[in-house]
Coordinates of C-alpha atoms and ligand atoms in Angstrom, one line a residue:
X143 CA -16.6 -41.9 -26.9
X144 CA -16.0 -38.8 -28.4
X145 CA -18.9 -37.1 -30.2
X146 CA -18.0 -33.6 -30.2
X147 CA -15.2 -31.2 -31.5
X148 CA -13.9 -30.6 -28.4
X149 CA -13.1 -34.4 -27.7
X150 CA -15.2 -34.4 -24.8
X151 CA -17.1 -37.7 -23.7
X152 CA -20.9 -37.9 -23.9
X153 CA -22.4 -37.6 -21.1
X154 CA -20.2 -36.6 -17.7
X155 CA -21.4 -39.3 -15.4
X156 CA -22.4 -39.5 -12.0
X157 CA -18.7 -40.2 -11.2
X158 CA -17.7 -36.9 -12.2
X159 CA -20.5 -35.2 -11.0
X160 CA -19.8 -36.6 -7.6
X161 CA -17.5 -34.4 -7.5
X162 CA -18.7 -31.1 -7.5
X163 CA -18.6 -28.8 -4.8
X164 CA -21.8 -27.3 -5.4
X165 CA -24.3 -29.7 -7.6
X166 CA -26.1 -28.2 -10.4
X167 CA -29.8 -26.8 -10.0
X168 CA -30.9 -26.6 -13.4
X169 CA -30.1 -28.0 -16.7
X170 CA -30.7 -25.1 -18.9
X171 CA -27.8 -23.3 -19.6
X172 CA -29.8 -20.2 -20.2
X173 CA -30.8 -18.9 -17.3
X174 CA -31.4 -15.1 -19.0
X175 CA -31.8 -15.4 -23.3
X176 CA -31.3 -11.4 -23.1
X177 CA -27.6 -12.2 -22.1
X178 CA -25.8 -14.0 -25.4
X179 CA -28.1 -14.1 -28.1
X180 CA -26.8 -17.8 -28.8
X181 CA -26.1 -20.7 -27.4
X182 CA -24.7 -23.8 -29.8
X183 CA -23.1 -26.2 -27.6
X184 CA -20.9 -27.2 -30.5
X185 CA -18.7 -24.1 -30.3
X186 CA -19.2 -23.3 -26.4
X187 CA -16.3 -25.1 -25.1
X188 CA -16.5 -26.1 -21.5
X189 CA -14.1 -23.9 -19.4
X190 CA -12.2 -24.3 -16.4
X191 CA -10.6 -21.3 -14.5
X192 CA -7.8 -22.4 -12.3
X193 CA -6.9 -19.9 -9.2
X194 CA -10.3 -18.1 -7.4
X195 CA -8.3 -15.1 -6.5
X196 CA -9.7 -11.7 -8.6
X197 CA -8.9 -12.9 -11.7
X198 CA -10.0 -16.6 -11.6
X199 CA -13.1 -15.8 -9.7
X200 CA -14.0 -12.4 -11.7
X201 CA -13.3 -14.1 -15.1
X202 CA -15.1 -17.4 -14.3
X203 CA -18.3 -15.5 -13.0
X204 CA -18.4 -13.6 -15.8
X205 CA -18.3 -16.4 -18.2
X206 CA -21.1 -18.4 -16.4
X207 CA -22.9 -15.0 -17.2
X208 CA -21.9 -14.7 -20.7
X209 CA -23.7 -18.4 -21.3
X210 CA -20.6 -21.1 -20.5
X211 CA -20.5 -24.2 -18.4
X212 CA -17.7 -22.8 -16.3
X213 CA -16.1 -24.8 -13.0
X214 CA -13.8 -22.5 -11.0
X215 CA -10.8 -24.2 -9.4
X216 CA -8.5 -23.7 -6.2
X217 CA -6.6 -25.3 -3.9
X218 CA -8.0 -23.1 -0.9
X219 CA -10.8 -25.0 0.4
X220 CA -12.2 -22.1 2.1
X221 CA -12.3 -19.9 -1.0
X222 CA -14.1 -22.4 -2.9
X223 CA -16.5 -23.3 0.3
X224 CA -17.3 -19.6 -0.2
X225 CA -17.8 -19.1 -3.2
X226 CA -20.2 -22.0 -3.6
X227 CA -22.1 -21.2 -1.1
X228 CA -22.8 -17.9 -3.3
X229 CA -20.3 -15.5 -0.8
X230 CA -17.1 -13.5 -2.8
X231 CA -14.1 -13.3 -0.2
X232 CA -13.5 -9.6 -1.5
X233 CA -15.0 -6.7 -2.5
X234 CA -15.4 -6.6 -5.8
X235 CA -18.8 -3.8 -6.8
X236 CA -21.3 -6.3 -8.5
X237 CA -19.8 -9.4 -8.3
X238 CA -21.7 -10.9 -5.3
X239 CA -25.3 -10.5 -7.3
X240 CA -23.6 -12.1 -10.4
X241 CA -22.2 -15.0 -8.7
X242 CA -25.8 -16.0 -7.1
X243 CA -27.7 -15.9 -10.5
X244 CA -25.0 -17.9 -12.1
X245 CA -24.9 -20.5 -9.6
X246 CA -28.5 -20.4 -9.4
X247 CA -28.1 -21.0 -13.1
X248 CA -26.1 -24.1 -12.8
X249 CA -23.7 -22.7 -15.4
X250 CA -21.0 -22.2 -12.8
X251 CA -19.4 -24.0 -10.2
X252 CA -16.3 -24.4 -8.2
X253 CA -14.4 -27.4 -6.8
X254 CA -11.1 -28.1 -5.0
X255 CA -11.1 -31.7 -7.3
X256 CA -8.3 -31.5 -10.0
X257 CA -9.5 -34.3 -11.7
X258 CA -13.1 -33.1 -11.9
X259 CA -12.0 -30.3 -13.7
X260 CA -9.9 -32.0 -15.9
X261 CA -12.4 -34.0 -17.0
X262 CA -15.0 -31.3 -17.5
X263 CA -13.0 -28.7 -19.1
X264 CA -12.2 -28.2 -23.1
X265 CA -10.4 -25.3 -22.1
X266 CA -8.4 -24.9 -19.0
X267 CA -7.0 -20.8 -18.0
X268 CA -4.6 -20.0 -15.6
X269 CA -5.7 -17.6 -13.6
X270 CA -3.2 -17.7 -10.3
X271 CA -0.8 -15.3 -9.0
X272 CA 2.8 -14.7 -10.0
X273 CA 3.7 -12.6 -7.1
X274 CA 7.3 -10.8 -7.1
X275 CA 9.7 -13.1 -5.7
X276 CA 11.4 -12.4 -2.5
X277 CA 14.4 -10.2 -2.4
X278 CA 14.2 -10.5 -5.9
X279 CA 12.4 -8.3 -8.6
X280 CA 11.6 -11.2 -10.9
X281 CA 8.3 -13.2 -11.0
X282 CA 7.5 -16.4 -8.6
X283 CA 6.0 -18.9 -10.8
X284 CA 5.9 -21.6 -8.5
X285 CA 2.2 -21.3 -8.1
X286 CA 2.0 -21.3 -12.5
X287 CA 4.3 -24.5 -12.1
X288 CA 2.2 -26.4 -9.6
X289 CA -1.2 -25.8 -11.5
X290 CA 0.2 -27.0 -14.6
X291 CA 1.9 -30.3 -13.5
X292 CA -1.1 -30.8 -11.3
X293 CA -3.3 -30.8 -13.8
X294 CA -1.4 -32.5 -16.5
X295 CA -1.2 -35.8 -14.7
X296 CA -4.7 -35.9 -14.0
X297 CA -5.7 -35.1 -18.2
X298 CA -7.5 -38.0 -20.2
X299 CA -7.8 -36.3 -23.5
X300 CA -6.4 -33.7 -25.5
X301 CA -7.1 -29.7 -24.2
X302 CA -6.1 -26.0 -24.7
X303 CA -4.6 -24.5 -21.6
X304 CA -4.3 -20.8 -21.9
X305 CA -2.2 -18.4 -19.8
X306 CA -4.2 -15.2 -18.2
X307 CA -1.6 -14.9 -15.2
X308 CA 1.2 -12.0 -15.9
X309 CA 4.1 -13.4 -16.5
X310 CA 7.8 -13.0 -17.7
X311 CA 8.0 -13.7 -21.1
X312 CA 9.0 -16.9 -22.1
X313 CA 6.4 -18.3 -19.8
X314 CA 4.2 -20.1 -22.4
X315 CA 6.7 -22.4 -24.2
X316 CA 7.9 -23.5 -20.3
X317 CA 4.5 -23.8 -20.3
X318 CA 4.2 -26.2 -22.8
X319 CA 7.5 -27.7 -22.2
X320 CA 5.6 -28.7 -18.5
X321 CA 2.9 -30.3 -20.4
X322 CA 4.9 -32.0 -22.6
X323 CA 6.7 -33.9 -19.7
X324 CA 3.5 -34.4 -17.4
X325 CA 0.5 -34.7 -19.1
X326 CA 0.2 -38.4 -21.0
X327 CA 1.8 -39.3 -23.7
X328 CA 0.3 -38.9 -27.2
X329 CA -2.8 -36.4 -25.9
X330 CA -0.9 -33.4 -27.5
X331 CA -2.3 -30.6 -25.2
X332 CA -1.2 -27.5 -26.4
X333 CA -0.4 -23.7 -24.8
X334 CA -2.5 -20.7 -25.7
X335 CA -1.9 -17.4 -24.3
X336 CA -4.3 -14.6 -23.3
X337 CA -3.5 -11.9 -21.0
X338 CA -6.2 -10.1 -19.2
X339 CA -6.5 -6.3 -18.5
X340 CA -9.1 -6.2 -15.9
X341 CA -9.2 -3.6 -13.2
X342 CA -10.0 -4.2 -9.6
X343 CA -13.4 -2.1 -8.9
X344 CA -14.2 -2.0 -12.4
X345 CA -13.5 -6.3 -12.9
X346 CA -16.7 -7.3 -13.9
X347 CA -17.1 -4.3 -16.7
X348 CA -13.6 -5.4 -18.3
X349 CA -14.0 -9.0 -18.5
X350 CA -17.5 -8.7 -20.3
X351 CA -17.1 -5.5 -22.0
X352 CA -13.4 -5.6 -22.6
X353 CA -11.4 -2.3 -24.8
X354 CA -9.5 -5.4 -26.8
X355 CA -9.0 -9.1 -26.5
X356 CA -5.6 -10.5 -27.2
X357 CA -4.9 -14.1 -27.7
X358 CA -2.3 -16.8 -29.1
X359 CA -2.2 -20.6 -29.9
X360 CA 0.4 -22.5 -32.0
X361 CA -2.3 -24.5 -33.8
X362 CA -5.3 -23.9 -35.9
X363 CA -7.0 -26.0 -33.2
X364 CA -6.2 -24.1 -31.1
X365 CA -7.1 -20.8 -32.4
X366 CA -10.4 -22.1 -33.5
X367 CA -10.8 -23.0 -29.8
X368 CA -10.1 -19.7 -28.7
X369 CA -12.4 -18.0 -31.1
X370 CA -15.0 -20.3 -29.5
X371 CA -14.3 -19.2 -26.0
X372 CA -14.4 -15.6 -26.9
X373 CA -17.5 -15.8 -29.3
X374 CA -19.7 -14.8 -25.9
X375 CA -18.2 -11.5 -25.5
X376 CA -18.7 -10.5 -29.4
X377 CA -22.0 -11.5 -29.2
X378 CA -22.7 -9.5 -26.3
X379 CA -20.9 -7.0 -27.9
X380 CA -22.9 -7.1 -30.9
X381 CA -26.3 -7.1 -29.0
X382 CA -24.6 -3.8 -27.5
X383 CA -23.8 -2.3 -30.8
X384 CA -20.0 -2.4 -30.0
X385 CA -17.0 -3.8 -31.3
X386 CA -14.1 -5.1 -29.3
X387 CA -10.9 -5.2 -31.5
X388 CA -9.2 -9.0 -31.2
X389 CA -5.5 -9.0 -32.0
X390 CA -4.5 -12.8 -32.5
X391 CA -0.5 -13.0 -32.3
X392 CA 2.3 -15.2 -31.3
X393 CA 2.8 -16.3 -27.5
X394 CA 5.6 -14.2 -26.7
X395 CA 4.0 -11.0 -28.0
X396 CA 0.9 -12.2 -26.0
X397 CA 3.0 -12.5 -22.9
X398 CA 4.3 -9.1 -23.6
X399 CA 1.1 -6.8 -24.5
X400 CA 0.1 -7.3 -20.7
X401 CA 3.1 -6.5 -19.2
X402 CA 4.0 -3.4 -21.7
X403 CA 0.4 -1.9 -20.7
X404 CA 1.2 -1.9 -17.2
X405 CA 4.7 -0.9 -17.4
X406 CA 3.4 1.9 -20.0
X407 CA 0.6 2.6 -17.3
X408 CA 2.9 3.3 -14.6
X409 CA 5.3 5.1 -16.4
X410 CA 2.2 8.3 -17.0
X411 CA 2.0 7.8 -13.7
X412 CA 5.5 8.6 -12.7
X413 CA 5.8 11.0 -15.2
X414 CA 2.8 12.9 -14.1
X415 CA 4.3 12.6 -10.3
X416 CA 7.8 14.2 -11.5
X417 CA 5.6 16.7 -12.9
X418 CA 4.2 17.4 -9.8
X419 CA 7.4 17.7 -7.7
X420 CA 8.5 20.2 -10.9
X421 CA 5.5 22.4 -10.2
X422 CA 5.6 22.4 -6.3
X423 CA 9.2 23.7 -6.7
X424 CA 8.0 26.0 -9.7
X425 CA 4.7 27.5 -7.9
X426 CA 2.9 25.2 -10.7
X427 CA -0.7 22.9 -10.7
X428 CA 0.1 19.8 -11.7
X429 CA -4.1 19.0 -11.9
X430 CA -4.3 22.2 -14.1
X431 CA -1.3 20.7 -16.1
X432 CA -2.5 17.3 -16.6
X433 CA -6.0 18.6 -18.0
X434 CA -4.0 20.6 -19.9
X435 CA -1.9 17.7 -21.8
X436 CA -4.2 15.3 -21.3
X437 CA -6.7 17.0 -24.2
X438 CA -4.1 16.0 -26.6
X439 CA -5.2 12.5 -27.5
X440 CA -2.2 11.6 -28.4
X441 CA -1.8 11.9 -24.5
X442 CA -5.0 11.0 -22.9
X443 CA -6.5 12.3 -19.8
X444 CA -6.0 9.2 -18.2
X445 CA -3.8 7.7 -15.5
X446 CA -2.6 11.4 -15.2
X447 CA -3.8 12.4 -11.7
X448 CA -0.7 12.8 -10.0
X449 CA -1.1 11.4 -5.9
X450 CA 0.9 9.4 -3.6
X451 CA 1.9 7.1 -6.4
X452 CA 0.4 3.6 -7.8
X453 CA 0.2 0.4 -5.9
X454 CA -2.0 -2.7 -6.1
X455 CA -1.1 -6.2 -6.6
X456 CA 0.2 -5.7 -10.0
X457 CA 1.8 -2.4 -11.4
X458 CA 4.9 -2.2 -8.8
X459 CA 5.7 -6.1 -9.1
X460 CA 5.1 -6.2 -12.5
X461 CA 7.4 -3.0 -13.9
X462 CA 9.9 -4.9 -11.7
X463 CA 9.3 -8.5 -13.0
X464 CA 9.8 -6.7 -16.5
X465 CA 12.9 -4.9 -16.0
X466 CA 14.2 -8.4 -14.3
X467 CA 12.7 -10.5 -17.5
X468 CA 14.7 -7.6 -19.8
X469 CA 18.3 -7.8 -18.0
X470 CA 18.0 -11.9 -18.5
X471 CA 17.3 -11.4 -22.4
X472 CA 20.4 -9.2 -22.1
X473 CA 18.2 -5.8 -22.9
X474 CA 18.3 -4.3 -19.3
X475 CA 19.9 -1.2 -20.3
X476 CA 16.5 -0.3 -22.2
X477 CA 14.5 -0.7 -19.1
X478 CA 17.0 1.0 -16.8
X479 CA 13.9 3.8 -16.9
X480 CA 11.7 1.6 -15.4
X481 CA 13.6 1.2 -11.9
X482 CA 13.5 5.0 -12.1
X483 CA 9.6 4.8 -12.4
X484 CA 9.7 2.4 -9.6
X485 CA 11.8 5.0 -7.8
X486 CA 9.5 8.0 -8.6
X487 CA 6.6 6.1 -7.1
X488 CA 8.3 5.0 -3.8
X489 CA 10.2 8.5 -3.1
X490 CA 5.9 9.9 -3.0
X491 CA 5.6 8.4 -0.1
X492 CA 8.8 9.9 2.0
X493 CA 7.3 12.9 0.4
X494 CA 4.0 13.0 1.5
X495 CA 5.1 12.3 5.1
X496 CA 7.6 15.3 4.8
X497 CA 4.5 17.2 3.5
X498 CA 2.1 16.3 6.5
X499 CA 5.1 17.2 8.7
X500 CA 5.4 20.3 7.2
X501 CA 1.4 21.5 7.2
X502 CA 1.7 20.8 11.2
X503 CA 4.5 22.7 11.6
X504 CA 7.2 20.2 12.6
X505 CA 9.4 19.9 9.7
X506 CA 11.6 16.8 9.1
X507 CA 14.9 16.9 11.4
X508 CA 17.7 14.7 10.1
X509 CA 16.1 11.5 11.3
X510 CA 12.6 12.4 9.7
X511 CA 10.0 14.2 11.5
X512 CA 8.8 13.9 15.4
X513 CA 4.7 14.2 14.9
X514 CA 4.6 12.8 18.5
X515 CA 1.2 14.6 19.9
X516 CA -0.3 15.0 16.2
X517 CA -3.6 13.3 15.5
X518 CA -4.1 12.8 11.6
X519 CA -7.2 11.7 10.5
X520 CA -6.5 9.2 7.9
X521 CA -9.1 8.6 5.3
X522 CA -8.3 5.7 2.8
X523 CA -6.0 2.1 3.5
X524 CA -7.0 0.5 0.5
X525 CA -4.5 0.9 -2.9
X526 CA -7.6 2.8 -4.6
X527 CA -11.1 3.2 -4.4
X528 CA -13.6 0.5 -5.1
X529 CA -11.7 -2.2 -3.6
X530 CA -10.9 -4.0 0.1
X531 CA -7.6 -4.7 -1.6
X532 CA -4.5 -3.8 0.8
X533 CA -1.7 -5.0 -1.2
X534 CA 0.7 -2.6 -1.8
X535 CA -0.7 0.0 -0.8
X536 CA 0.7 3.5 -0.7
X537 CA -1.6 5.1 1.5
X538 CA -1.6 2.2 4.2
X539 CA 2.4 2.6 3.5
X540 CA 2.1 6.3 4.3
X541 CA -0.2 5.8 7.5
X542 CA 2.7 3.3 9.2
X543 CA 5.4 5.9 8.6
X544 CA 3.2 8.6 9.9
X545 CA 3.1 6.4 12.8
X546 CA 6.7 5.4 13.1
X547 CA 7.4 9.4 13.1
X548 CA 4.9 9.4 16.2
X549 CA 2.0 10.7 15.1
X550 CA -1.2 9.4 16.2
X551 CA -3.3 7.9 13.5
X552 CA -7.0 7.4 13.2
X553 CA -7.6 5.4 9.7
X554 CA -10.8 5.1 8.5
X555 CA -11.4 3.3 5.1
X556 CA -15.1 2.3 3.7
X557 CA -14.2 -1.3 2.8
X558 CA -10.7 -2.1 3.8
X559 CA -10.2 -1.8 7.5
X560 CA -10.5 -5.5 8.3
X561 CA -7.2 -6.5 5.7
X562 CA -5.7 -3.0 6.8
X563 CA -6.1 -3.4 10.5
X564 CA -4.6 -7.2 9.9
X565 CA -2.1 -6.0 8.1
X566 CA -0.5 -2.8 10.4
X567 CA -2.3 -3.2 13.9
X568 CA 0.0 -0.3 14.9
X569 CA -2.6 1.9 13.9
X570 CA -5.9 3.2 15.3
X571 CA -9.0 2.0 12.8
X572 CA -12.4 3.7 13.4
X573 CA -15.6 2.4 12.1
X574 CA -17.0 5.8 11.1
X575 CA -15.9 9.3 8.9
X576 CA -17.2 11.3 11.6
X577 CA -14.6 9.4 14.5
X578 CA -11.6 10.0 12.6
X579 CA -11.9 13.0 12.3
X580 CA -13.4 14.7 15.2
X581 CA -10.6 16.4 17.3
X582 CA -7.9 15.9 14.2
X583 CA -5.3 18.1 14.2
X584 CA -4.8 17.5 10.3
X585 CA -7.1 15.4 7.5
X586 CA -5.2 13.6 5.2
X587 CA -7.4 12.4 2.1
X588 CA -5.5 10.1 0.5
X589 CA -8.0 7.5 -1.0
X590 CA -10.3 9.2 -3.7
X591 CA -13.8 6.6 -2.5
X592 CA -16.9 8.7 -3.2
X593 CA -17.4 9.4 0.5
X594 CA -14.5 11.5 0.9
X595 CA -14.9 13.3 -2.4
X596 CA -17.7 14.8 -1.4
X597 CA -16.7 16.2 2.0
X598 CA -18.0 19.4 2.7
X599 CA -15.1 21.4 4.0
X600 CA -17.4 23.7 6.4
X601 CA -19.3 20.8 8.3
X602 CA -15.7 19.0 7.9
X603 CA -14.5 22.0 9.6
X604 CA -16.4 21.8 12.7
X605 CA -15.3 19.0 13.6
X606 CA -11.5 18.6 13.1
X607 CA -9.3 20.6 16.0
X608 CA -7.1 22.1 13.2
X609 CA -8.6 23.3 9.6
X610 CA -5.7 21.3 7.9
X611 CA -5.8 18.8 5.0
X612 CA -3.5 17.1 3.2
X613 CA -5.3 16.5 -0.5
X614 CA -3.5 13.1 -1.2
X615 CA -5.6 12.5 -3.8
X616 CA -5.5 16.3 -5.6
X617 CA -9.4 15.6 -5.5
X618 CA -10.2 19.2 -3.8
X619 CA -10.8 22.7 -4.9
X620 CA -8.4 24.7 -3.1
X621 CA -9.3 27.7 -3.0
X622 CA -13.1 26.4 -2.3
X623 CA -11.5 24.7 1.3
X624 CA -8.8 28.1 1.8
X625 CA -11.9 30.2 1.9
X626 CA -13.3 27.5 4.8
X627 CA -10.2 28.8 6.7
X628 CA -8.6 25.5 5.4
X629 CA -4.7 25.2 5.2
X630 CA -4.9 23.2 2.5
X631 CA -1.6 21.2 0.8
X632 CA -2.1 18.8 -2.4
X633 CA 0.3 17.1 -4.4
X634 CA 2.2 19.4 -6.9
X635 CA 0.1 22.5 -6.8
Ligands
LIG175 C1 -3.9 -2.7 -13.2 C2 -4.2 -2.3 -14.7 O1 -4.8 -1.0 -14.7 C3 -5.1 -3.3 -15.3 O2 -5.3 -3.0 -16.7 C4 -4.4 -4.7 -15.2 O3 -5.2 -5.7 -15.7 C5 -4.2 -5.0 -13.7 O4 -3.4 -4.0 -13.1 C6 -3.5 -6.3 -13.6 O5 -2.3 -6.4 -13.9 O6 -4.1 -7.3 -13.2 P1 -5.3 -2.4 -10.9 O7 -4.0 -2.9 -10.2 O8 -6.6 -3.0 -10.5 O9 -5.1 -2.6 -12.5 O10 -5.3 -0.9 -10.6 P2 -5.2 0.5 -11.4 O11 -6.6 1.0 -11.6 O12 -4.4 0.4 -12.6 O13 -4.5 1.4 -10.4 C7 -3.2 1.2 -10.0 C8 -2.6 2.2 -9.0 O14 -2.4 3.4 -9.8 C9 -3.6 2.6 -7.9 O15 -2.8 2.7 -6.7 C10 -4.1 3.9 -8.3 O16 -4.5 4.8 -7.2 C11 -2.9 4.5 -9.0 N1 -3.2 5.6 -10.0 C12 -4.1 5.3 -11.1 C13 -2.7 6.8 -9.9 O17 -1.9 7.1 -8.9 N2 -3.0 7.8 -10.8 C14 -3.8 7.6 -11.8 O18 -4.0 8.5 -12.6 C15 -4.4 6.3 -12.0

C-alpha cells in the first residue's frame, strides 16, 4: 500500500475524504505556476498544521500558497467553520485574500477530524499556544500535550511531527517521549523541531519570505523530510533572487534560537526604555539617541524606539518562561537580567500614567493621581499596529489605570475595539478619530497605526479642548506640534 517515500497510501479514499470540512474544488495543485517554480509530488510532503490560532492559520495558508496539500487542524469548531468558509477570525493585513485563492485552489483545507488529518499528513507541526501558566512564569504545555497524544493514537503509519510552538527547552524529547508511549507500537514517528519567527502584521511576509529557517530532526529521515517541506520557500526564494540562510542543528538548540531571539528582542527594548528614563532625567532625546547607536550595525536601528514598553502574546511570557526554564536547569542566576527587563517594561506603564498626570497638571499624590474630570483621548488598544490583537497590551493596560485614577477615557483603535471593549468595558470606545478627540482635554498617542502618524497637529488642534499630547509612541516632531501651541510630552526626550 505504500508507493511513495513518505509512506503514504495510494489514493485517500472517499472514507477520508468524507471527512473534510471543506471538500476540494479542484484537483490541480497549481492554482498559480508563477508561485513555486515546481511541483514533484515525490518531495512535497503532505502537511498538517495543528492549532488555527496566528501561527497555525498564517503558516498553513501560506503553505497552500507556496504549492502544498496543507489541512489546518483545531479543536474550535467555530475557527475552523470560519476559516473554511474563506473568513480569518483576526486581523492579519493580507491574509483574508490568500486564504480564498488557496481554498479556491483546493490545496488547503481545515477540519476539526483528528483522524483525517492523521491520515492525510506526512508531516504533522504544532502550531498551538503555550501560554504562561498561572501564577507561574513558566510555560503551560497542556495544550502541546493534548495535541500530541491526540494525535498519536489515531496514527497508522510512520510521520515527522515538528514543533513550531515556543517552548521551554526540553520540550522535543517530552515530545518524543509522548509519542513513544501513544502512538502504536513499531510506527517509529519521530520529533523534529522548527521554531517560527513570524510577526503579527507582517505574518504572511515572514512565513514566505523568512530572514532564516531553523530546523532539527534526529534521523536522516527526518532531515530529508524537512528539506522537503522547506524546498517551497527556496524556490520562491530563488525565483526572487534571494537566499534564506537554513541552520540545521540539534533539538535543544532549536528549541532555544526562538526563545533567545525574543528574549534578546526584548532586552533592546528595555535597554532602549532605561535609556529613555536616563535622558528625561538628563534633558536627553532618547529618538535622537537611538538613531544615533542604531547606525552602528553592530547595533541595528531596530527594536530601538523606546515607548510604553513591549507586549503581545509572546515577548512578556516568553522572557519569563525562559528565566523559569533557566532556574530548573540550575542557570537562573544568568537570567536574573531578564526579570529586570521584565521589570523595565512593566514600571513604563506606572510611568506613563505619572506622565499624563503630570501634562494635566494633577501630579501623582501618594495613592497615584486623581484625573477625575480629565477627558484623554486615547488613540491605540491594540499591543502594536497592524493587528486586532489585545493580549497583553500596554496601551489597553495604560488606558484602565488612567481610568482607575478617574480619568475619563475615550479609546479609539482602527482594528481592535471589539477585543478591547470585551476585554475592559470600563472604558468609553468610539467608532471614529474625530469623536475621541473632540473636547479632549489631553491626546494620548500611544499606538503608532498609520492613521495617527499622520495627524496634523493644527486641524488636531481645533478640535481637542486642551493642546496637549502625550507622544506614547515618540512618533511626533516636537517642536513641529510646540509651534501648534502644543504641550507636547514623549517618552525620554
Ligand atoms: C514577536 C517577535 O518579534 C517575532 O519574531 C516572534 O516570532 C513572535 O514574537 C512570536 O514569538 O511568535 P510579535 O509579538 O508579533 O512578534 O510583536 P513584535 O513586533 O515583536 O512587537 C512586540 C512588542 O514590542 C510590541 O508591543 C511593540 O510595540 C513593542 N516594540 C517593538 C517596542 O516597544 N519598541 C520597538 O522598537 C519594537
Amino acid at each position: 500500500m505504500r508507493d511513495d517515500s513518505y509512506g503514504r497510501r495510494r489514493t485517500p479514499g472517499p472514507a477520508l475524504d468524507q471527512h473534510w470540512t471543506f471538500h476540494r474544488q479542484g484537483t490541480h495543485l497549481m492554482a498559480n505556476a508563477n508561485q513555486t517554480p515546481s511541483q514533484n509530488p515525490t518531495t512535497r510532503p503532505r502537511i498538517s498544521f495543528l492549532g488555527c490560532g496566528y501561527l497555525g492559520a498564517t503558516y498553513a495558508i501560506c503553505f497552500a500558497e507556496l504549492g502544498y496539500e496543507v489541512v489546518g487542524y483545531d479543536v474550535d469548531t467555530a475557527k475552523i467553520e470560519s476559516f473554511a468558509s474563506g473568513t480569518v477570525p483576526f486581523h492579519e493585513p493580507g491574509l483574508p485574500e490568500l486564504l480564498k485563492k488557496n481554498l479556491e485552489s483546493g490545496r488547503l483545507r481545515f477540519t476539526t477530524d483528528v483522524q483525517a488529518v492523521a491520515d492525510f499528513a506526512d508531516v504533522h507541526f504544532i502550531c498551538v499556544g503555550t501560554p504562561q501558566r498561572k501564577g507561574e512564569h513558566g510555560a503551560d504545555l497542556s495544550y502541546i500535550e493534548a495535541a500530541v497524544v491526540d494525535l498519536a493514537k489515531h496514527l497508522t503509519r510512520k510521520v515527522l511531527i515538528v514543533g513550531k510552538s515556543t517552548v521551554p527547552v526540553g520540550t522535543a524529547s517530552w515530545v518524543q517521549e509522548l509519542l513513544d508511549r501513544h502512538a502504536p507500537e513499531g510506527l517509529g514517528v519521530e520529533v523534529g523541531w522548527s521554531p517560527e519567527f513570524l510577526q503579527e502584521s507582517n505574518a504572511m511576509h515572514d512565513v514566505l519570505r523568512p530572514n532564516r529557517i531553523v530546523y532539527a530532526s534526529q534521523s536522516a529521515w527526518a532531515s530529508q523530510l524537512l528539506k522537503d517541506v522547506h524546498r517551497g520557500i527556496l524556490e520562491l526564494a530563488a525565483v526572487e533572487d534571494r537566499e534564506v540562510p537554513v541552520v540545521e542543528t540539534d533539538l535543544a538548540t532549536a528549541e532555544l534560537v526562538k526563545v533567545a531571539a525574543n528574549a534578546f528582542l526584548a532586552t533592546k527594548i528595555s535597554f532602549i526604555n532605561a535609556m529613555a528614563d536616563l535622558s528625561e532625567a538628563a534633558g536627553a532625546d532618547v529618538a535622537d539617541l537611538a538613531k544615533a547607536i542604531g547606525y552602528d550595525q553592530r547595533i541595528g536601528n531596530k527594536f530601538l524606539r523606546a515607548g510604553i514598553g513591549f507586549g503581545g502574546g509572546c515577548l512578556p511570557k516568553d522572557i519569563r518562561a525562559l528565566s523559569a526554564r533557566a532556574g530548573e536547569l540550575g542557570v537562573g542566576e544568568s537570567f536574573r537580567f531578564l526579570d529586570e527587563v521584565d521589570g523595565i517594561n512593566t514600571r513604563r506603564r506606572t510611568h506613563t500614567v505619572r506622565a499624563v498626570a503630570n501634562l494635566v497638571g494633577r501630579p501623582p499624590g501618594p495613592n497615584g493621581p486623581d484625573l477625575s474630570g480629565v477627558r484623554v483621548a486615547y488613540l491605540g488598544a491594540t499591543f502594536k499596529p497592524d493587528t486586532d490583537d489585545i493580549r497583553d497590551s500596554p496601551a489597553l493596560d495604560i488606558a484602565r489605570r488612567l481610568r482607575a485614577a478617574r480619568a475619563d477615557v475615550v479609546v479609539y483603535d482602527p482594528e481592535g475595539l471589539e477585543n478591547a471593549q470585551a476585554a475592559a468595558p470600563e472604558l468609553s470606545f468610539v467608532k471614529t478619530l474625530a469623536e475621541a478627540v473632540a473636547g479632549a482635554d489631553v491626546v494620548c498617542a500611544m499606538v503608532p497605526w498609520e492613521e495617527f502618524r499622520i495627524l496634523d497637529p493644527e486641524a488636531l488642534g481645533r478640535q481637542v479642548a486642551e493642546r496637549r499630547l502625550l507622544d506614547g509612541m515618540n512618533a511626533y516632531d516636537p517642536e513641529q506640534w510646540r509651534k501648534h501651541g502644543w504641550t507636547y510630552q514623549g517618552i525620554g526626550r
